[in-house]
Short mmCIF file of C-alpha atoms in Angstrom, two decimals:
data_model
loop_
_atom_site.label_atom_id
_atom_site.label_comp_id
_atom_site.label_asym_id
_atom_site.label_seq_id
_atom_site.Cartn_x
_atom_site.Cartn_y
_atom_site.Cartn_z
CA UNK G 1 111.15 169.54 101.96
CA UNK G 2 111.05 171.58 105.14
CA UNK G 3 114.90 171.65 105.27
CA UNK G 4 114.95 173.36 101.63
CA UNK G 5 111.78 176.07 102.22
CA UNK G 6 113.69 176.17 105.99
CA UNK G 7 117.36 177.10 103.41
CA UNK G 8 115.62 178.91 100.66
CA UNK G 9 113.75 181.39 103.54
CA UNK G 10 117.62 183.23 103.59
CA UNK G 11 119.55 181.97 100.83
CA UNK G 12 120.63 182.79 97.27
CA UNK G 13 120.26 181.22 95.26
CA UNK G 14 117.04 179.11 96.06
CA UNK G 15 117.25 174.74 96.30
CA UNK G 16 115.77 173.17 93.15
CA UNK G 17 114.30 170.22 93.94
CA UNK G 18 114.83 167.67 91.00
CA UNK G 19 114.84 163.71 90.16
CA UNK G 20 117.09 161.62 88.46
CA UNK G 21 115.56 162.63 85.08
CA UNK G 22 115.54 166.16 85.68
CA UNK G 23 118.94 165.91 86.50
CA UNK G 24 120.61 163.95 84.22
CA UNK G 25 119.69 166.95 81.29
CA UNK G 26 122.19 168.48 83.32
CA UNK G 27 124.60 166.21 81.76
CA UNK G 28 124.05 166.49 78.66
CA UNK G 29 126.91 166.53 76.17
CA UNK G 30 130.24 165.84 77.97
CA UNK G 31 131.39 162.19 78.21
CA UNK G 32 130.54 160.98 81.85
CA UNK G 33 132.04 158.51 83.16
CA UNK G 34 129.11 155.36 84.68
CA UNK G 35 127.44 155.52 86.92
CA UNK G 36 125.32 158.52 85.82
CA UNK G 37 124.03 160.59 87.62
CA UNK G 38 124.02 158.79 91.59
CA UNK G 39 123.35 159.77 94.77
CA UNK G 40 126.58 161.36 96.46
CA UNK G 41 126.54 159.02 98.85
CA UNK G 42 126.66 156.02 96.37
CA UNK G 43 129.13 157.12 94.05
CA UNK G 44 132.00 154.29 95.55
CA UNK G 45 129.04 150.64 95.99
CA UNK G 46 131.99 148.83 97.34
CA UNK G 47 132.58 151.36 100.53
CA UNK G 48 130.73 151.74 103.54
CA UNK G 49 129.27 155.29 103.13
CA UNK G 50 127.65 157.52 105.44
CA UNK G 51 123.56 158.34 105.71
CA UNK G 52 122.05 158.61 102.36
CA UNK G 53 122.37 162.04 101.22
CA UNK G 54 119.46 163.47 98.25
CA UNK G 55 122.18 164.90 95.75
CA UNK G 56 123.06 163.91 92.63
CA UNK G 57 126.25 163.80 90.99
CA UNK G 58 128.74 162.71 88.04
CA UNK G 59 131.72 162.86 86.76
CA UNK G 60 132.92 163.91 82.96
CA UNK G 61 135.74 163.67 80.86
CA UNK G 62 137.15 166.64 79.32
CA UNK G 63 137.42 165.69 75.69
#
């Protein structure tokens, strides 16, 4: 937390902090391809990956 009030002190727009519920309303309505939503840093299980990084993501397909 000290990173994002350190970011949000000079920056526009401000961080959000938000879970994996809060995030996946985000995602409502498009078709997203599994698995939904992950960290970043998780999207490929099979791959080494660097440090764990607290972002969510996904990926949709346009219909």
């Amino acid at each position: 937390m000290a990173t994002m009030e350190f970011r949000n002190a000079d920056a526009t727009p401000p961080i959000t902090a938000r879970g994996r519920a809060e995030t996946a309303r985000f995602f409502d309505g498009p078709e997203l391809a599994e698995p939904v939503p992950v960290l970043c840093s998780q999207w490929r299980a099979g791959q080494a990956s660097a440090a764990a990084v607290p972002r969510f993501g996904a990926v949709s397909v346009k219909p």
